[in-house]
Short mmCIF file of C-alpha atoms in Angstrom, two decimals:
data_model
loop_
_atom_site.label_atom_id
_atom_site.label_comp_id
_atom_site.label_asym_id
_atom_site.label_seq_id
_atom_site.Cartn_x
_atom_site.Cartn_y
_atom_site.Cartn_z
CA MET U 103 75.67 120.34 147.50
CA ASP U 104 75.36 117.19 145.45
CA PRO U 105 77.13 117.90 142.14
CA ALA U 106 74.71 115.68 140.27
CA ALA U 107 71.76 117.61 141.63
CA SER U 108 73.26 120.86 140.43
CA GLN U 109 73.15 119.61 136.86
CA ASP U 110 69.58 120.79 136.40
CA ASP U 111 70.84 124.32 136.94
CA PHE U 112 74.38 124.13 135.56
CA ILE U 113 73.57 123.07 132.01
CA PRO U 114 70.73 125.46 131.19
CA ALA U 115 72.39 128.31 133.10
CA GLY U 116 75.72 127.73 131.40
CA LEU U 117 74.24 127.55 127.95
CA ALA U 118 72.10 130.63 128.61
CA ALA U 119 75.13 132.57 129.87
CA PHE U 120 76.87 131.96 126.54
CA GLY U 121 73.72 132.53 124.54
CA ILE U 122 73.84 128.99 123.20
CA GLU U 123 70.60 127.39 122.14
CA ALA U 124 70.01 123.66 122.45
CA ASP U 125 67.04 121.58 121.42
CA GLU U 126 65.67 118.68 123.43
CA ILE U 127 67.91 116.07 121.85
CA GLU U 128 71.01 118.21 122.18
CA LEU U 129 70.16 118.82 125.82
CA ALA U 130 69.87 115.09 126.40
CA VAL U 131 73.32 114.61 124.86
CA ILE U 132 74.78 117.45 126.92
CA ASN U 133 73.28 116.07 130.12
CA ALA U 134 74.62 112.60 129.38
CA ALA U 135 78.08 114.01 128.64
CA HIS U 136 77.95 116.02 131.86
CA GLN U 137 77.05 112.96 133.90
CA LEU U 138 80.00 111.14 132.36
CA PHE U 139 82.61 113.89 132.57
CA TRP U 140 81.73 115.92 135.62
CA PRO U 141 82.61 113.43 138.41
CA PRO U 142 86.14 112.81 137.02
CA ILE U 143 86.53 116.54 136.42
CA LEU U 144 85.79 117.14 140.10
CA GLU U 145 88.33 114.45 140.96
CA LEU U 146 90.87 116.12 138.71
CA LEU U 147 90.25 119.48 140.33
CA SER U 148 90.79 117.96 143.76
CA ILE U 149 94.34 116.83 142.92
CA ASP U 150 96.93 119.06 144.55
CA THR U 151 99.18 120.11 141.72
CA SER U 152 100.63 123.16 143.42
CA ALA U 153 104.15 121.72 143.21
CA VAL U 154 103.87 120.83 139.55
CA PRO U 155 105.33 123.39 137.17
CA VAL U 156 103.47 123.71 133.94
CA GLU U 157 105.85 123.05 131.07
CA ARG U 158 105.94 126.19 129.00
CA ASN U 159 105.49 125.16 125.38
CA PRO U 160 106.44 121.56 126.10
CA ASP U 161 108.26 119.77 123.31
CA LEU U 162 106.06 116.70 123.03
CA SER U 163 108.44 115.07 120.58
CA GLN U 164 110.95 114.53 123.37
CA ALA U 165 111.17 113.47 126.98
CA PRO U 166 110.67 116.36 129.38
CA PRO U 167 113.80 118.06 130.71
CA SER U 168 115.04 116.45 133.91
CA ARG U 169 113.82 118.06 137.08
CA MET K 780 92.88 91.48 87.64
CA SER K 781 96.44 92.47 88.53
CA GLU K 782 98.25 89.78 90.49
CA ALA K 783 99.88 92.52 92.52
CA LEU K 784 96.55 93.56 94.00
CA ASP K 785 96.75 91.23 96.99
CA LEU K 786 100.44 91.74 97.69
CA PRO K 787 101.64 93.65 100.75
CA LEU K 788 102.41 97.32 100.21
CA ARG K 789 106.17 96.72 100.08
CA ALA K 790 105.78 93.84 97.63
CA GLN K 791 103.62 95.97 95.36
CA ALA K 792 106.33 98.64 95.39
CA GLN K 793 109.05 96.07 94.74
CA ALA K 794 107.13 94.39 91.93
CA ILE K 795 106.52 97.69 90.16
CA ALA K 796 110.12 98.80 90.62
CA ALA K 797 111.37 95.48 89.23
CA GLY K 798 109.05 95.67 86.24
CA GLU K 799 107.18 92.58 87.41
CA ALA K 800 103.92 94.46 87.87
CA ASP K 801 102.37 97.20 85.79
CA ALA K 802 101.37 100.21 87.87
CA ALA K 803 98.61 101.23 85.47
CA GLU K 804 97.10 97.74 85.64
CA LEU K 805 97.35 97.77 89.40
CA LEU K 806 95.59 101.12 89.59
CA GLU K 807 92.73 99.98 87.37
CA ALA K 808 92.42 96.70 89.29
CA THR K 809 92.33 98.62 92.55
CA LEU K 810 89.59 100.93 91.29
CA GLN K 811 87.64 97.90 90.11
CA ARG K 812 88.01 96.18 93.45
CA ILE K 813 86.85 99.31 95.27
CA GLU K 814 83.81 99.37 93.03
CA GLU K 815 83.07 95.74 93.85
CA ARG K 816 83.77 95.56 97.56
CA ASN K 817 83.30 99.05 98.89
CA PRO K 818 79.49 99.35 98.67
CA ALA K 819 79.12 96.84 101.48
CA LEU K 820 81.80 98.50 103.60
CA ASN K 821 81.54 102.25 102.93
CA ALA K 822 85.23 102.42 103.72
CA ILE K 823 86.04 104.78 100.86
CA VAL K 824 83.77 107.79 100.45
CA GLU K 825 85.14 109.13 97.20
CA THR K 826 87.32 107.95 94.36
CA PHE K 827 88.65 110.22 91.59
CA PRO K 828 90.05 108.00 88.83
CA THR K 829 91.11 110.92 86.65
CA HIS K 830 93.19 112.48 89.43
CA SER K 831 94.59 109.08 90.38
CA ARG K 832 95.64 108.41 86.80
CA GLU K 833 97.23 111.86 86.65
CA MET K 834 99.14 111.14 89.86
CA LEU K 835 100.42 107.91 88.35
CA ALA K 836 101.36 109.58 85.08
CA SER K 837 103.56 112.08 86.89
CA ALA K 838 104.70 109.82 89.73
CA PRO K 839 108.41 110.07 90.54
CA GLN K 840 110.51 106.95 91.14
CA GLY K 841 110.05 107.08 94.90
CA SER K 842 109.70 104.31 97.45
CA LEU K 843 105.98 103.93 96.70
CA HIS K 844 106.11 104.47 92.94
CA GLY K 845 102.78 103.43 91.47
CA VAL K 846 101.37 102.01 94.70
CA PRO K 847 97.69 102.78 95.42
CA VAL K 848 96.87 104.18 98.86
CA VAL K 849 93.92 105.75 100.67
CA ILE K 850 93.99 108.89 102.80
CA LYS K 851 91.57 109.73 105.60
CA ASP K 852 88.96 112.46 105.12
CA GLU K 853 91.02 114.64 107.43
CA TRP K 854 93.37 116.33 104.96
CA PRO K 855 92.69 118.37 101.85
CA LEU K 856 93.77 117.19 98.44
CA PRO K 857 94.45 119.60 95.58
CA TRP K 858 91.12 118.62 94.05
CA ARG K 859 89.07 118.04 97.20
CA ALA K 860 88.52 119.69 100.58
CA GLN K 861 88.30 117.41 103.60
CA ARG K 862 84.97 117.08 105.40
CA PHE K 863 86.24 115.53 108.66
CA GLY K 864 83.39 113.04 108.42
CA ALA K 865 80.94 115.80 109.20
CA ALA K 866 78.29 117.97 107.61
CA ASP K 867 79.78 120.89 109.55
CA MET K 868 83.38 120.87 110.81
CA LEU K 869 83.42 124.44 112.22
CA ALA K 870 86.07 125.40 109.71
CA ASN K 871 86.09 126.40 106.08
CA PRO K 872 88.17 123.70 104.44
CA GLU K 873 89.46 124.23 100.94
CA PRO K 874 91.25 121.97 98.51
CA GLY K 875 95.00 122.13 98.87
CA GLU K 876 98.31 120.33 99.20
CA SER K 877 98.61 118.94 102.71
CA ALA K 878 101.93 117.59 103.94
CA PRO K 879 100.74 113.96 103.85
CA TYR K 880 99.54 114.49 100.27
CA ARG K 881 102.91 115.95 99.26
CA ALA K 882 104.78 113.16 101.02
CA LEU K 883 102.74 110.50 99.21
CA ARG K 884 103.00 112.28 95.86
CA ASP K 885 106.75 112.77 96.18
CA ALA K 886 107.16 109.07 97.03
CA GLY K 887 105.32 108.19 93.83
CA ALA K 888 102.20 106.86 95.55
CA VAL K 889 98.81 107.06 93.89
CA ILE K 890 95.92 108.23 96.06
CA VAL K 891 92.91 106.24 94.91
CA GLY K 892 90.34 107.35 97.42
CA VAL K 893 89.39 109.15 100.60
CA GLY K 894 88.74 107.05 103.67
CA ASN K 895 85.62 107.45 105.78
CA MET K 896 85.96 108.60 109.38
CA HIS K 897 83.92 109.12 112.51
CA GLU K 898 82.18 112.48 112.55
CA LEU K 899 84.57 115.22 113.73
CA GLY K 900 87.03 112.52 114.75
CA ALA K 901 85.10 112.29 117.98
CA SER K 902 84.85 108.58 118.71
CA SER K 903 86.71 105.29 118.82
CA THR K 904 83.91 103.43 117.04
CA GLY K 905 83.39 104.88 113.54
CA ASN K 906 79.64 104.34 113.74
CA VAL K 907 78.65 107.96 112.96
CA SER K 908 79.68 109.79 109.80
CA VAL K 909 78.14 112.21 107.35
CA TYR K 910 78.71 109.48 104.76
CA GLY K 911 77.11 106.80 106.90
CA PRO K 912 79.28 104.47 108.96
CA ALA K 913 82.14 102.45 107.57
CA ARG K 914 81.80 98.77 108.33
CA ASN K 915 84.19 96.20 109.74
CA PRO K 916 85.18 93.65 107.07
CA TRP K 917 85.35 90.93 109.70
CA ASN K 918 81.66 91.48 110.44
CA PRO K 919 79.85 94.32 108.69
CA GLU K 920 77.48 94.71 111.62
CA ARG K 921 80.40 95.60 113.87
CA CYS K 922 82.25 98.88 114.33
CA PRO K 923 85.43 99.29 112.29
CA GLY K 924 86.86 101.56 114.99
CA GLY K 925 87.43 105.28 114.85
CA SER K 926 88.07 107.73 114.05
CA SER K 927 90.17 106.34 111.14
CA SER K 928 87.35 103.93 110.29
CA GLY K 929 87.55 104.01 106.51
CA PRO K 930 91.32 103.64 106.15
CA ALA K 931 91.22 100.61 108.45
CA SER K 932 88.24 99.00 106.76
CA ALA K 933 89.78 99.58 103.32
CA VAL K 934 93.09 97.96 104.21
CA ALA K 935 91.50 95.06 106.09
CA ALA K 936 89.30 94.27 103.08
CA ARG K 937 92.39 94.56 100.85
CA LEU K 938 90.96 97.40 98.79
CA VAL K 939 94.43 98.88 99.17
CA ALA K 940 97.51 97.70 101.03
CA GLY K 941 98.10 100.90 102.94
CA ALA K 942 96.25 103.94 104.20
CA VAL K 943 97.03 107.16 106.02
CA GLY K 944 95.07 107.81 109.20
CA ALA K 945 95.29 110.27 112.04
CA ASP K 946 95.49 109.71 115.79
CA GLY K 947 94.39 112.42 118.22
CA VAL K 948 93.13 110.15 120.99
CA GLY K 949 93.84 106.64 119.75
CA SER K 950 92.25 107.09 116.32
CA ILE K 951 94.75 104.95 114.42
CA ARG K 952 95.19 102.28 117.07
CA TYR K 953 91.50 101.58 117.86
CA PRO K 954 90.54 100.81 114.23
CA ALA K 955 93.79 98.86 113.76
CA ALA K 956 92.77 96.66 116.69
CA TYR K 957 89.14 96.27 115.59
CA CYS K 958 90.08 95.43 111.98
CA GLY K 959 93.12 93.22 112.65
CA LEU K 960 95.74 95.62 111.30
CA THR K 961 98.99 97.15 112.44
CA GLY K 962 98.76 100.86 113.16
CA LEU K 963 101.48 103.18 114.40
CA LYS K 964 100.78 106.39 116.27
CA PRO K 965 104.09 108.18 115.75
CA THR K 966 105.94 110.30 118.26
CA PHE K 967 104.27 113.71 118.27
CA GLY K 968 105.70 115.94 115.57
CA ARG K 969 107.59 113.25 113.65
CA SER K 970 105.06 112.64 110.87
CA ALA K 971 103.62 114.99 108.25
CA MET K 972 100.77 117.13 109.57
CA ALA K 973 100.79 120.48 107.73
CA GLY K 974 97.55 121.27 106.00
CA HIS K 975 95.44 119.59 108.67
CA HIS K 976 92.93 122.15 109.93
CA MET K 977 94.21 121.58 113.49
CA ALA K 978 97.90 121.30 112.63
CA GLU K 979 98.85 124.56 114.33
CA LEU K 980 96.55 124.07 117.32
CA SER K 981 96.58 120.43 118.28
CA THR K 982 99.13 118.96 120.67
CA THR K 983 97.72 115.45 120.36
CA ILE K 984 97.08 114.67 116.67
CA VAL K 985 99.58 112.91 114.40
CA SER K 986 99.34 111.25 111.00
CA GLY K 987 100.30 107.62 110.67
CA ALA K 988 100.00 104.44 108.65
CA LEU K 989 97.48 101.62 108.83
CA CYS K 990 98.72 98.47 107.09
CA ALA K 991 98.52 94.71 107.39
CA ASP K 992 101.86 94.38 109.13
CA ALA K 993 104.77 96.26 110.63
CA ALA K 994 107.01 96.14 107.55
CA ASP K 995 104.34 97.86 105.48
CA CYS K 996 103.80 100.42 108.24
CA ARG K 997 107.55 101.04 108.27
CA LEU K 998 107.49 101.78 104.54
CA LEU K 999 104.45 104.06 104.61
CA ASP K 1000 105.46 105.79 107.83
CA SER K 1001 108.94 106.41 106.40
CA VAL K 1002 107.20 108.40 103.69
CA LEU K 1003 105.13 110.33 106.25
CA PHE K 1004 108.17 110.90 108.47
CA GLY K 1005 110.34 112.03 105.57
CA GLU K 1006 113.12 109.72 106.73
CA GLU K 1007 113.79 106.01 106.43
CA LEU K 1008 112.76 104.14 109.55
CA GLN K 1009 115.53 101.56 109.77
CA ALA K 1010 114.66 97.98 110.58
CA GLY K 1011 116.65 96.20 113.22
CA LYS K 1012 116.58 93.27 115.57
CA PRO K 1013 115.03 94.41 118.83
CA PRO K 1014 117.18 94.06 121.93
CA ALA K 1015 116.24 91.74 124.78
CA LEU K 1016 113.08 93.69 125.46
CA ARG K 1017 112.24 94.85 128.92
CA ILE K 1018 108.46 94.79 128.69
CA GLY K 1019 106.54 96.88 131.18
CA VAL K 1020 103.09 95.78 132.26
CA ILE K 1021 100.66 97.45 134.62
CA ARG K 1022 98.08 96.23 137.04
CA ASP K 1023 95.54 98.88 136.19
CA GLU K 1024 92.34 99.27 134.16
CA PRO K 1025 93.73 99.11 130.60
CA ALA K 1026 95.30 95.74 131.41
CA GLU K 1027 92.93 94.42 134.04
CA ASP K 1028 89.39 95.51 133.14
CA VAL K 1029 89.29 93.72 129.81
CA ALA K 1030 87.27 90.90 128.29
CA PRO K 1031 88.75 87.49 129.19
CA ALA K 1032 89.57 86.53 125.61
CA VAL K 1033 91.37 89.82 125.04
CA ARG K 1034 93.31 89.47 128.25
CA GLU K 1035 94.33 85.91 127.43
CA ALA K 1036 95.47 86.78 123.89
CA CYS K 1037 97.42 89.83 125.01
CA GLU K 1038 99.10 88.05 127.91
CA ALA K 1039 100.12 85.24 125.55
CA ALA K 1040 101.46 87.78 123.06
CA ILE K 1041 103.49 89.54 125.74
CA GLU K 1042 104.99 86.19 126.70
CA ASP K 1043 105.70 85.45 123.02
CA LEU K 1044 107.44 88.79 122.66
CA ARG K 1045 109.46 88.26 125.80
CA GLU K 1046 110.57 84.83 124.69
CA ALA K 1047 111.29 85.90 121.11
CA THR K 1048 113.61 88.68 122.21
CA GLY K 1049 115.08 86.92 125.25
CA GLY K 1050 113.75 89.75 127.36
CA GLU K 1051 111.83 90.09 130.58
CA VAL K 1052 108.52 91.37 131.87
CA ARG K 1053 108.53 93.99 134.59
CA GLU K 1054 105.60 95.47 136.43
CA VAL K 1055 105.50 99.26 136.25
CA GLU K 1056 103.31 101.87 137.92
CA LEU K 1057 101.67 104.82 136.22
CA PRO K 1058 99.86 106.61 139.03
CA GLU K 1059 98.58 109.40 136.80
CA LEU K 1060 97.04 107.04 134.27
CA ALA K 1061 93.38 107.39 135.25
CA ALA K 1062 93.52 111.18 135.47
CA ALA K 1063 95.63 111.32 132.33
CA THR K 1064 92.78 109.84 130.36
CA LEU K 1065 90.45 112.70 131.26
CA ALA K 1066 93.28 115.19 130.82
CA THR K 1067 93.77 114.04 127.24
CA VAL K 1068 90.10 114.41 126.44
CA LEU K 1069 89.98 117.87 128.01
CA ILE K 1070 93.04 119.09 126.13
CA ALA K 1071 91.96 117.60 122.80
CA ASN K 1072 88.48 119.11 123.15
CA SER K 1073 89.62 122.54 124.32
CA GLU K 1074 92.21 122.92 121.55
CA SER K 1075 89.45 123.05 118.97
CA LEU K 1076 87.48 125.73 120.83
CA GLY K 1077 89.34 128.74 119.48
CA SER K 1078 87.22 129.05 116.37
CA ILE K 1079 83.91 128.49 118.14
CA THR K 1080 81.50 131.32 118.85
CA PRO K 1081 78.05 131.02 120.39
CA GLU K 1082 76.62 132.36 117.14
CA ARG K 1083 78.40 129.63 115.20
CA LEU K 1084 77.14 126.97 117.59
CA ASN K 1085 73.61 128.27 117.06
CA SER K 1086 73.91 127.83 113.33
CA LEU K 1087 75.37 124.34 113.07
CA ASP K 1088 74.41 122.41 109.99
CA PRO K 1089 71.28 120.42 110.86
CA GLU K 1090 72.82 117.42 109.12
CA LEU K 1091 75.44 117.24 111.86
CA SER K 1092 74.42 114.40 114.17
CA PRO K 1093 72.60 115.30 117.40
CA LEU K 1094 75.51 113.71 119.25
CA GLY K 1095 77.97 115.94 117.44
CA ARG K 1096 75.90 119.05 118.03
CA GLY K 1097 75.41 118.32 121.71
CA LEU K 1098 79.05 117.50 122.37
CA LEU K 1099 80.25 120.64 120.58
CA LYS K 1100 78.00 122.73 122.77
CA TYR K 1101 79.05 120.91 125.93
CA ARG K 1102 82.72 121.64 125.20
CA VAL K 1103 82.07 125.30 125.87
CA LEU K 1104 80.93 124.49 129.41
CA LEU K 1105 84.13 122.67 130.36
CA PRO K 1106 85.88 124.76 133.02
CA ALA K 1107 89.18 126.37 132.05
CA VAL K 1108 90.69 125.41 135.40
CA ALA K 1109 90.19 121.76 134.50
CA THR K 1110 92.20 122.26 131.32
CA ILE K 1111 95.00 123.90 133.32
CA LYS K 1112 94.95 120.92 135.67
CA ALA K 1113 95.04 118.68 132.63
CA GLN K 1114 98.22 120.39 131.45
CA GLN K 1115 99.77 119.83 134.87
CA LEU K 1116 98.75 116.18 134.70
CA ARG K 1117 100.44 116.06 131.31
CA THR K 1118 103.68 117.31 132.88
CA LEU K 1119 103.42 114.76 135.68
CA ALA K 1120 102.65 111.92 133.29
CA ARG K 1121 105.55 112.85 131.03
CA HIS K 1122 107.99 112.85 133.95
CA THR K 1123 106.61 109.55 135.23
CA LEU K 1124 106.97 107.97 131.80
CA ALA K 1125 110.51 109.28 131.39
CA LYS K 1126 111.39 107.54 134.64
CA VAL K 1127 109.52 104.34 133.69
CA PHE K 1128 111.32 104.17 130.34
CA GLU K 1129 114.65 104.11 132.15
CA GLY K 1130 113.63 100.63 133.34
CA VAL K 1131 111.66 99.24 130.42
CA ASP K 1132 111.81 99.48 126.64
CA VAL K 1133 108.11 99.14 125.95
CA ILE K 1134 104.88 99.21 127.93
CA ALA K 1135 102.28 96.69 126.81
CA TRP K 1136 98.53 96.43 127.35
CA PRO K 1137 95.49 95.62 125.18
CA THR K 1138 94.80 98.30 122.59
CA VAL K 1139 91.09 98.02 123.32
CA PRO K 1140 89.53 95.98 126.12
CA ALA K 1141 86.99 94.14 123.96
CA VAL K 1142 86.53 93.21 120.32
CA ALA K 1143 84.58 95.43 117.94
CA PRO K 1144 81.11 96.17 119.32
CA PRO K 1145 77.90 96.33 117.25
CA LEU K 1146 77.51 99.39 115.03
CA GLU K 1147 73.99 99.95 116.30
CA ALA K 1148 74.95 99.96 119.98
CA PRO K 1149 78.69 100.32 120.59
CA MET K 1150 78.79 99.01 124.14
CA VAL K 1151 81.28 96.53 125.58
CA GLU K 1152 81.00 93.97 128.36
CA LEU K 1153 83.90 94.15 130.78
CA PRO K 1154 84.52 92.62 134.19
CA SER K 1155 83.50 95.96 135.72
CA GLY K 1156 80.22 96.00 133.81
CA THR K 1157 78.80 97.38 130.59
CA LEU K 1158 80.49 100.51 129.27
CA THR K 1159 80.31 102.55 126.13
CA ALA K 1160 83.15 101.52 123.84
CA ASP K 1161 84.50 105.08 123.93
CA GLU K 1162 84.63 105.15 127.71
CA ALA K 1163 86.46 101.84 127.78
CA ASN K 1164 88.81 102.42 124.85
CA VAL K 1165 90.10 105.84 125.85
CA ARG K 1166 91.58 104.38 129.05
CA GLY K 1167 94.22 102.57 127.02
CA GLY K 1168 94.63 104.94 124.12
CA ALA K 1169 94.96 108.40 125.60
CA LEU K 1170 98.32 108.30 127.36
CA ALA K 1171 100.40 108.31 124.17
CA ASN K 1172 98.57 111.36 122.84
CA LEU K 1173 98.82 113.22 126.13
CA THR K 1174 102.53 112.67 126.50
CA GLY K 1175 103.70 112.52 122.88
CA ILE K 1176 105.17 109.01 123.00
CA PRO K 1177 104.77 106.58 120.06
CA ALA K 1178 102.46 103.58 120.27
CA ILE K 1179 101.56 100.73 117.99
CA SER K 1180 98.69 98.28 117.82
CA VAL K 1181 99.57 94.79 116.64
CA PRO K 1182 97.03 92.01 115.88
CA VAL K 1183 97.55 89.13 118.31
CA GLY K 1184 94.41 87.02 118.30
CA SER K 1185 90.70 86.82 117.71
CA SER K 1186 87.48 86.20 119.58
CA ASP K 1187 84.09 85.50 118.02
CA GLY K 1188 85.75 85.96 114.64
CA LEU K 1189 86.86 89.49 115.50
CA PRO K 1190 90.48 90.65 115.87
CA ILE K 1191 92.30 91.47 119.11
CA GLY K 1192 95.10 94.03 119.27
CA LEU K 1193 98.03 94.48 121.65
CA GLN K 1194 99.38 97.97 122.16
CA LEU K 1195 103.08 98.63 122.66
CA GLN K 1196 104.27 102.08 123.75
CA ALA K 1197 107.87 103.31 123.83
CA ALA K 1198 109.81 106.40 124.75
CA TRP K 1199 109.83 109.51 122.56
CA GLY K 1200 111.51 108.92 119.20
CA ARG K 1201 111.62 105.15 119.53
CA ASP K 1202 109.09 104.52 116.77
CA GLU K 1203 111.58 102.22 115.07
CA LEU K 1204 111.82 100.07 118.19
CA LEU K 1205 108.04 99.62 118.17
CA LEU K 1206 108.14 98.49 114.54
CA ASP K 1207 111.01 96.11 115.33
CA ALA K 1208 109.11 94.73 118.32
CA ALA K 1209 105.95 94.31 116.24
CA GLU K 1210 107.90 92.37 113.62
CA ALA K 1211 109.46 90.19 116.31
CA LEU K 1212 105.99 89.45 117.62
CA GLU K 1213 104.72 88.64 114.12
CA GLN K 1214 107.57 86.17 113.66
CA ALA K 1215 106.97 84.67 117.08
CA ASN K 1216 103.38 83.77 116.23
CA GLY K 1217 104.17 82.65 112.69
CA ARG K 1218 102.56 85.80 111.20
CA ARG K 1219 99.25 84.11 111.89
CA TRP K 1220 97.37 87.26 112.74
CA VAL K 1221 98.86 89.73 110.26
CA GLU K 1222 98.13 87.32 107.41
CA ALA K 1223 94.57 86.59 108.49
CA VAL K 1224 92.10 88.11 106.05
CA PRO K 1225 88.39 88.75 106.50
CA PRO K 1226 85.67 87.19 104.30
CA PRO K 1227 85.59 89.87 101.59
CA ALA K 1228 89.32 89.45 101.05
CA ARG K 1229 89.18 85.65 100.81
CA GLY K 1230 87.76 85.65 97.33
CA ALA K 1231 84.12 86.58 97.80
CA GLU K 1232 83.84 89.82 95.89
CA THR K 1233 80.91 91.30 97.75
CA LEU K 1234 79.54 91.45 101.24
CA GLU K 1235 75.95 91.49 102.26
CA ALA K 1236 75.36 94.98 103.62
#
């Protein structure tokens, strides 16, 4: 299924599921944001990160511990 | 008019300490200048002369004794709650003593005003704010950069010599580049943050200085860090460059100025330029945005989103509601990308001292339509800017924007990034670059600071 085509359903269904109301202008903003963010999100999701350990409470003030 | 008014931050501090300038006169002159120049810029959204005079009256003999500064509308003051540039910031801010306020007060600084900012800190442009947009002193029809728009505009127009901003996704460095200033995004956790409404939640936001040059940033950031950032001669710098979007997909004038500056820096330090690879860079940009957006979700409820202040911009309202739809799995992936990017950078910084690329790929765009023309086509400024600004926030490393040129009368900034904790090296490198180009760009001042006391709005 074309991800872009699913937008017509995703946005209103998602907002409705959370009980979030949006007027026409807000919907236009949300749709524009979705068009911008969704393709790279799908790319991000397709990256195989199974071998990457998530740093538990990473100390961002320092380099990560050596692997 | 106090003669100290147009001095650099450090020179103001030195003149007051030596008894060569009167701090009370400087304060009154600063307030007068704000009154004269600010209406055309909207850089400062509130002054409070009585509180400023009280700060001066009780100012200790610190490193900034009697020196006027501006702080971004992102921290509370004892007499004023922050508004985060928004009619509704999804929090209930109250007046109070934030860590940056305490640091400034304890150094003897005098806060003369609150700097404008982009609504909710959500853009690199500064063109949307509950106060109306701040304007770029180099051209008031252009964006000052965001989200620390007001602090940058105020320093560029020489309303004050130093300002405190915040950088969650490039928000000190973008306005520094657009306004021709030096702006340091410190290593995560090194600078004062307590009292910020996201201080306990955010893993990307830091406070930092916006000043005309690196020496002034060193002084103001030393106050924010709570430790003296020692100056030194940089080593023969190994300068890393990339062949990727932040360096390649940029306007020709920006590319030319930044490449020349990198060569100047190499020559000045007797160093070398090495090509480096950052394979996670493109995904890291999105990862930063996802993490920064999701970290503010904890206080959001559907009911709250349905009762947003109608004065919040439609853009702000829509983006807040869209955040809720971002999939959690993407944020988990983003955290994994963060781990990967941090390991990659640790390896890269074994071979280079700094990584250099343009802070922003094009000069400040119009306030009315913040779009930029790049070799790849026309992009929103935000879309283009975040590609170069996000990595430092994602990984925690320090980064600095240094003015290195101009195009169409608008400044160009070069960004230098270093390994964790090497903030001092970035300041040293910035000073070496200033010296290499004869301080041409850090001493350049926009029209309202050249003697004309007002700007046409």
